[in-house]
Structure formats: structure tokens, C-alpha cells
Amino acid sequence: MIIIFLFAGAILFACSMIFIHPGIQKIIWVTVGLLLSVGSVILMTLNYNTYFGMKVVSQTQTAPLTSSVKGKHVLLYQQIGTKNERIYYYAANPLQQKLAKTNPGTGTVKVVRNAKLNQVKIVRKTRVYRNEEMRLLFSNGVPNHQFVSQDYEFHLLPGWKLQQVTQKKQ
């Protein structure tokens, strides 16, 4: 919709500059066309750079955490890079065969030791339009429900250990 306003402003500006005779009416129509064009460009730039008209929505999911290795109380991780960049392998269901893993490029991971319960808390953040008018105005640029980040928080009971994996776990 904002593109339509941009084209309408440009056509209004051009037509009023060419076809309307000099006078107060020409000044008004040229100003309206110019303001519509420049305002549309500014709003489009704000939308692309600062997500104007959008808000961040968080969805929290909590699941019980079971050991990554059967028979032990262990949370596995794989070191990537030189700092605290790690991939954690976890299971939220004891019958789960394939371990789920975190993605350090999309969010943060926090490990809380000596917690009361074993659980994993996953917070997924997405951008959504503030209201229907903003969605109609900017829907051609930034999609609704755009992924922002996914943060993990592992709560471990006393006695649980972190263990590094030497080979890539599937």
C-alpha cells in the first residue's frame, strides 16, 4: 500500500508541475504530491531499517529436561569457536531418540545449576505488526511473524554435569 502512495504522490507532483497553471492552486498540489512522495519514502525506510509499525512478541515454552546420555545425569555440549559459543544437545522427552540442539547464531543459552526442577525453557521472539493498518500499509516489505531470536534456559538439578562431546551428535 505504501508503494501505491509513493506512485500516487509522484504522479500528482509531476502532473501538477506540468499541467496546472502558475498560482496558489499549483503550489498546493505540488506540495501535496511532494509531501506524499517524500513521506512514503521516509516511512518505507523506517520500516526496513527500524521495523516501524512492528512489535516483538515472545512465546515461552517450558518442557521437562531428561539426560542426554541414558543412565547418567549429563547435559551434552559441543564447543564451537573460541569463546562461549556452544551447541547444547538435550532431550525433552525420555522416549526421544534424536537429541534436539540449540543454535548459538539465533539467540542465547543460559545454564542454571542447582535448580529445583530439571527443565528447559525456550523463548521464541518474533516481530508482528502492531495493528491491521500497519500490516496493510507495509505488508509488501517485511513479513508478519518474522523470526528475531530463540533463547534457551536450562535448569539443572544438583549433581548434573555438563559434558563436552568430541564428535558431532545427531
PDB file of N, CA, C and O in Angstrom, residues 112-155:
ATOM      1  N   VAL A 112      21.377 -22.805  34.323  1.00  0.00           N
ATOM      2  CA  VAL A 112      21.164 -22.516  35.739  1.00  0.00           C
ATOM      3  C   VAL A 112      21.385 -23.813  36.500  1.00  0.00           C
ATOM      4  O   VAL A 112      20.670 -24.786  36.294  1.00  0.00           O
ATOM      5  N   ARG A 113      22.391 -23.820  37.372  1.00  0.00           N
ATOM      6  CA  ARG A 113      22.691 -25.022  38.158  1.00  0.00           C
ATOM      7  C   ARG A 113      21.981 -24.942  39.503  1.00  0.00           C
ATOM      8  O   ARG A 113      21.596 -23.881  39.962  1.00  0.00           O
ATOM      9  N   ASN A 114      21.852 -26.101  40.156  1.00  0.00           N
ATOM     10  CA  ASN A 114      21.225 -26.226  41.472  1.00  0.00           C
ATOM     11  C   ASN A 114      19.788 -25.692  41.474  1.00  0.00           C
ATOM     12  O   ASN A 114      19.362 -25.008  42.400  1.00  0.00           O
ATOM     13  N   ALA A 115      19.060 -26.008  40.431  1.00  0.00           N
ATOM     14  CA  ALA A 115      17.660 -25.604  40.338  1.00  0.00           C
ATOM     15  C   ALA A 115      16.787 -26.631  41.054  1.00  0.00           C
ATOM     16  O   ALA A 115      17.247 -27.698  41.456  1.00  0.00           O
ATOM     17  N   LYS A 116      15.520 -26.303  41.208  1.00  0.00           N
ATOM     18  CA  LYS A 116      14.593 -27.211  41.883  1.00  0.00           C
ATOM     19  C   LYS A 116      14.041 -28.275  40.952  1.00  0.00           C
ATOM     20  O   LYS A 116      13.627 -29.334  41.377  1.00  0.00           O
ATOM     21  N   LEU A 117      14.002 -27.967  39.658  1.00  0.00           N
ATOM     22  CA  LEU A 117      13.477 -28.895  38.657  1.00  0.00           C
ATOM     23  C   LEU A 117      14.409 -28.956  37.461  1.00  0.00           C
ATOM     24  O   LEU A 117      15.079 -27.978  37.139  1.00  0.00           O
ATOM     25  N   ASN A 118      14.416 -30.108  36.793  1.00  0.00           N
ATOM     26  CA  ASN A 118      15.115 -30.211  35.516  1.00  0.00           C
ATOM     27  C   ASN A 118      14.151 -29.775  34.433  1.00  0.00           C
ATOM     28  O   ASN A 118      13.122 -30.416  34.216  1.00  0.00           O
ATOM     29  N   GLN A 119      14.488 -28.692  33.771  1.00  0.00           N
ATOM     30  CA  GLN A 119      13.608 -28.235  32.703  1.00  0.00           C
ATOM     31  C   GLN A 119      14.391 -27.361  31.729  1.00  0.00           C
ATOM     32  O   GLN A 119      15.435 -26.827  32.054  1.00  0.00           O
ATOM     33  N   VAL A 120      13.845 -27.257  30.543  1.00  0.00           N
ATOM     34  CA  VAL A 120      14.372 -26.345  29.539  1.00  0.00           C
ATOM     35  C   VAL A 120      13.270 -25.341  29.207  1.00  0.00           C
ATOM     36  O   VAL A 120      12.117 -25.715  29.024  1.00  0.00           O
ATOM     37  N   LYS A 121      13.649 -24.081  29.199  1.00  0.00           N
ATOM     38  CA  LYS A 121      12.712 -23.001  28.888  1.00  0.00           C
ATOM     39  C   LYS A 121      13.179 -22.360  27.587  1.00  0.00           C
ATOM     40  O   LYS A 121      14.307 -21.880  27.499  1.00  0.00           O
ATOM     41  N   ILE A 122      12.313 -22.370  26.595  1.00  0.00           N
ATOM     42  CA  ILE A 122      12.640 -21.830  25.278  1.00  0.00           C
ATOM     43  C   ILE A 122      11.754 -20.612  25.035  1.00  0.00           C
ATOM     44  O   ILE A 122      10.527 -20.706  25.094  1.00  0.00           O
ATOM     45  N   VAL A 123      12.392 -19.472  24.780  1.00  0.00           N
ATOM     46  CA  VAL A 123      11.671 -18.231  24.499  1.00  0.00           C
ATOM     47  C   VAL A 123      11.943 -17.863  23.047  1.00  0.00           C
ATOM     48  O   VAL A 123      13.066 -17.556  22.668  1.00  0.00           O
ATOM     49  N   ARG A 124      10.892 -17.900  22.239  1.00  0.00           N
ATOM     50  CA  ARG A 124      10.997 -17.577  20.812  1.00  0.00           C
ATOM     51  C   ARG A 124      10.397 -16.192  20.588  1.00  0.00           C
ATOM     52  O   ARG A 124       9.254 -15.943  20.961  1.00  0.00           O
ATOM     53  N   LYS A 125      11.183 -15.308  19.986  1.00  0.00           N
ATOM     54  CA  LYS A 125      10.727 -13.934  19.748  1.00  0.00           C
ATOM     55  C   LYS A 125      10.521 -13.724  18.251  1.00  0.00           C
ATOM     56  O   LYS A 125      11.374 -14.080  17.445  1.00  0.00           O
ATOM     57  N   THR A 126       9.371 -13.126  17.909  1.00  0.00           N
ATOM     58  CA  THR A 126       9.052 -12.806  16.520  1.00  0.00           C
ATOM     59  C   THR A 126       8.534 -11.377  16.447  1.00  0.00           C
ATOM     60  O   THR A 126       8.045 -10.839  17.431  1.00  0.00           O
ATOM     61  N   ARG A 127       8.642 -10.793  15.262  1.00  0.00           N
ATOM     62  CA  ARG A 127       8.091  -9.459  15.033  1.00  0.00           C
ATOM     63  C   ARG A 127       6.736  -9.596  14.347  1.00  0.00           C
ATOM     64  O   ARG A 127       6.601 -10.331  13.370  1.00  0.00           O
ATOM     65  N   VAL A 128       5.749  -8.878  14.880  1.00  0.00           N
ATOM     66  CA  VAL A 128       4.421  -8.850  14.279  1.00  0.00           C
ATOM     67  C   VAL A 128       3.999  -7.393  14.131  1.00  0.00           C
ATOM     68  O   VAL A 128       4.515  -6.512  14.819  1.00  0.00           O
ATOM     69  N   TYR A 129       3.078  -7.149  13.224  1.00  0.00           N
ATOM     70  CA  TYR A 129       2.589  -5.784  13.030  1.00  0.00           C
ATOM     71  C   TYR A 129       1.746  -5.356  14.223  1.00  0.00           C
ATOM     72  O   TYR A 129       1.033  -6.152  14.807  1.00  0.00           O
ATOM     73  N   ARG A 130       1.840  -4.080  14.585  1.00  0.00           N
ATOM     74  CA  ARG A 130       1.134  -3.547  15.750  1.00  0.00           C
ATOM     75  C   ARG A 130      -0.382  -3.623  15.584  1.00  0.00           C
ATOM     76  O   ARG A 130      -1.106  -3.874  16.528  1.00  0.00           O
ATOM     77  N   ASN A 131      -0.859  -3.385  14.374  1.00  0.00           N
ATOM     78  CA  ASN A 131      -2.302  -3.420  14.134  1.00  0.00           C
ATOM     79  C   ASN A 131      -2.534  -3.706  12.651  1.00  0.00           C
ATOM     80  O   ASN A 131      -1.598  -3.820  11.861  1.00  0.00           O
ATOM     81  N   GLU A 132      -3.799  -3.818  12.285  1.00  0.00           N
ATOM     82  CA  GLU A 132      -4.166  -4.165  10.908  1.00  0.00           C
ATOM     83  C   GLU A 132      -3.789  -3.067   9.921  1.00  0.00           C
ATOM     84  O   GLU A 132      -3.411  -3.351   8.779  1.00  0.00           O
ATOM     85  N   GLU A 133      -3.846  -1.812  10.353  1.00  0.00           N
ATOM     86  CA  GLU A 133      -3.499  -0.702   9.456  1.00  0.00           C
ATOM     87  C   GLU A 133      -2.023  -0.754   9.071  1.00  0.00           C
ATOM     88  O   GLU A 133      -1.659  -0.533   7.917  1.00  0.00           O
ATOM     89  N   MET A 134      -1.158  -1.041  10.044  1.00  0.00           N
ATOM     90  CA  MET A 134       0.278  -1.142   9.757  1.00  0.00           C
ATOM     91  C   MET A 134       0.557  -2.341   8.847  1.00  0.00           C
ATOM     92  O   MET A 134       1.418  -2.280   7.977  1.00  0.00           O
ATOM     93  N   ARG A 135      -0.164  -3.438   9.053  1.00  0.00           N
ATOM     94  CA  ARG A 135       0.027  -4.605   8.193  1.00  0.00           C
ATOM     95  C   ARG A 135      -0.366  -4.281   6.758  1.00  0.00           C
ATOM     96  O   ARG A 135       0.331  -4.638   5.816  1.00  0.00           O
ATOM     97  N   LEU A 136      -1.497  -3.588   6.589  1.00  0.00           N
ATOM     98  CA  LEU A 136      -1.923  -3.207   5.239  1.00  0.00           C
ATOM     99  C   LEU A 136      -0.951  -2.230   4.592  1.00  0.00           C
ATOM    100  O   LEU A 136      -0.674  -2.311   3.397  1.00  0.00           O
ATOM    101  N   LEU A 137      -0.420  -1.318   5.376  1.00  0.00           N
ATOM    102  CA  LEU A 137       0.475  -0.302   4.840  1.00  0.00           C
ATOM    103  C   LEU A 137       1.818  -0.883   4.422  1.00  0.00           C
ATOM    104  O   LEU A 137       2.351  -0.547   3.365  1.00  0.00           O
ATOM    105  N   PHE A 138       2.387  -1.794   5.235  1.00  0.00           N
ATOM    106  CA  PHE A 138       3.753  -2.264   4.992  1.00  0.00           C
ATOM    107  C   PHE A 138       3.861  -3.740   4.638  1.00  0.00           C
ATOM    108  O   PHE A 138       4.961  -4.283   4.633  1.00  0.00           O
ATOM    109  N   SER A 139       2.784  -4.406   4.335  1.00  0.00           N
ATOM    110  CA  SER A 139       2.848  -5.863   4.140  1.00  0.00           C
ATOM    111  C   SER A 139       3.679  -6.282   2.929  1.00  0.00           C
ATOM    112  O   SER A 139       4.086  -7.429   2.838  1.00  0.00           O
ATOM    113  N   ASN A 140       3.964  -5.382   2.025  1.00  0.00           N
ATOM    114  CA  ASN A 140       4.782  -5.763   0.875  1.00  0.00           C
ATOM    115  C   ASN A 140       6.271  -5.802   1.212  1.00  0.00           C
ATOM    116  O   ASN A 140       7.058  -6.343   0.462  1.00  0.00           O
ATOM    117  N   GLY A 141       6.683  -5.265   2.353  1.00  0.00           N
ATOM    118  CA  GLY A 141       8.099  -5.189   2.688  1.00  0.00           C
ATOM    119  C   GLY A 141       8.559  -6.264   3.635  1.00  0.00           C
ATOM    120  O   GLY A 141       9.286  -7.180   3.278  1.00  0.00           O
ATOM    121  N   VAL A 142       8.152  -6.182   4.876  1.00  0.00           N
ATOM    122  CA  VAL A 142       8.601  -7.098   5.916  1.00  0.00           C
ATOM    123  C   VAL A 142       7.460  -8.052   6.246  1.00  0.00           C
ATOM    124  O   VAL A 142       6.346  -7.619   6.520  1.00  0.00           O
ATOM    125  N   PRO A 143       7.719  -9.370   6.238  1.00  0.00           N
ATOM    126  CA  PRO A 143       6.646 -10.322   6.519  1.00  0.00           C
ATOM    127  C   PRO A 143       6.217 -10.287   7.979  1.00  0.00           C
ATOM    128  O   PRO A 143       6.999  -9.940   8.865  1.00  0.00           O
ATOM    129  N   ASN A 144       4.974 -10.665   8.223  1.00  0.00           N
ATOM    130  CA  ASN A 144       4.463 -10.772   9.584  1.00  0.00           C
ATOM    131  C   ASN A 144       5.035 -12.030  10.224  1.00  0.00           C
ATOM    132  O   ASN A 144       5.347 -13.002   9.534  1.00  0.00           O
ATOM    133  N   HIS A 145       5.183 -12.065  11.531  1.00  0.00           N
ATOM    134  CA  HIS A 145       5.764 -13.176  12.288  1.00  0.00           C
ATOM    135  C   HIS A 145       7.197 -13.461  11.835  1.00  0.00           C
ATOM    136  O   HIS A 145       7.584 -14.607  11.635  1.00  0.00           O
ATOM    137  N   GLN A 146       7.985 -12.413  11.689  1.00  0.00           N
ATOM    138  CA  GLN A 146       9.383 -12.555  11.292  1.00  0.00           C
ATOM    139  C   GLN A 146      10.199 -12.980  12.506  1.00  0.00           C
ATOM    140  O   GLN A 146      10.121 -12.385  13.577  1.00  0.00           O
ATOM    141  N   PHE A 147      11.023 -14.017  12.356  1.00  0.00           N
ATOM    142  CA  PHE A 147      11.837 -14.563  13.441  1.00  0.00           C
ATOM    143  C   PHE A 147      12.885 -13.557  13.889  1.00  0.00           C
ATOM    144  O   PHE A 147      13.558 -12.942  13.066  1.00  0.00           O
ATOM    145  N   VAL A 148      13.033 -13.379  15.216  1.00  0.00           N
ATOM    146  CA  VAL A 148      14.044 -12.488  15.782  1.00  0.00           C
ATOM    147  C   VAL A 148      15.117 -13.303  16.486  1.00  0.00           C
ATOM    148  O   VAL A 148      16.296 -13.222  16.140  1.00  0.00           O
ATOM    149  N   SER A 149      14.730 -14.086  17.495  1.00  0.00           N
ATOM    150  CA  SER A 149      15.700 -14.894  18.234  1.00  0.00           C
ATOM    151  C   SER A 149      14.986 -16.011  18.978  1.00  0.00           C
ATOM    152  O   SER A 149      13.772 -16.008  19.134  1.00  0.00           O
ATOM    153  N   GLN A 150      15.792 -16.963  19.426  1.00  0.00           N
ATOM    154  CA  GLN A 150      15.287 -18.063  20.232  1.00  0.00           C
ATOM    155  C   GLN A 150      16.289 -18.289  21.355  1.00  0.00           C
ATOM    156  O   GLN A 150      17.422 -18.665  21.114  1.00  0.00           O
ATOM    157  N   ASP A 151      15.857 -18.028  22.594  1.00  0.00           N
ATOM    158  CA  ASP A 151      16.728 -18.120  23.759  1.00  0.00           C
ATOM    159  C   ASP A 151      16.395 -19.378  24.551  1.00  0.00           C
ATOM    160  O   ASP A 151      15.221 -19.718  24.730  1.00  0.00           O
ATOM    161  N   TYR A 152      17.451 -20.050  25.053  1.00  0.00           N
ATOM    162  CA  TYR A 152      17.297 -21.275  25.822  1.00  0.00           C
ATOM    163  C   TYR A 152      17.779 -21.038  27.244  1.00  0.00           C
ATOM    164  O   TYR A 152      18.784 -20.356  27.457  1.00  0.00           O
ATOM    165  N   GLU A 153      17.068 -21.632  28.203  1.00  0.00           N
ATOM    166  CA  GLU A 153      17.493 -21.589  29.593  1.00  0.00           C
ATOM    167  C   GLU A 153      17.342 -22.999  30.161  1.00  0.00           C
ATOM    168  O   GLU A 153      16.231 -23.514  30.261  1.00  0.00           O
ATOM    169  N   PHE A 154      18.478 -23.617  30.503  1.00  0.00           N
ATOM    170  CA  PHE A 154      18.488 -24.971  31.047  1.00  0.00           C
ATOM    171  C   PHE A 154      18.565 -24.872  32.572  1.00  0.00           C
ATOM    172  O   PHE A 154      19.476 -24.251  33.105  1.00  0.00           O
ATOM    173  N   HIS A 155      17.633 -25.519  33.272  1.00  0.00           N
ATOM    174  CA  HIS A 155      17.647 -25.595  34.725  1.00  0.00           C
ATOM    175  C   HIS A 155      18.054 -27.020  35.093  1.00  0.00           C
ATOM    176  O   HIS A 155      17.365 -27.967  34.730  1.00  0.00           O
TER     177      HIS A 155
END
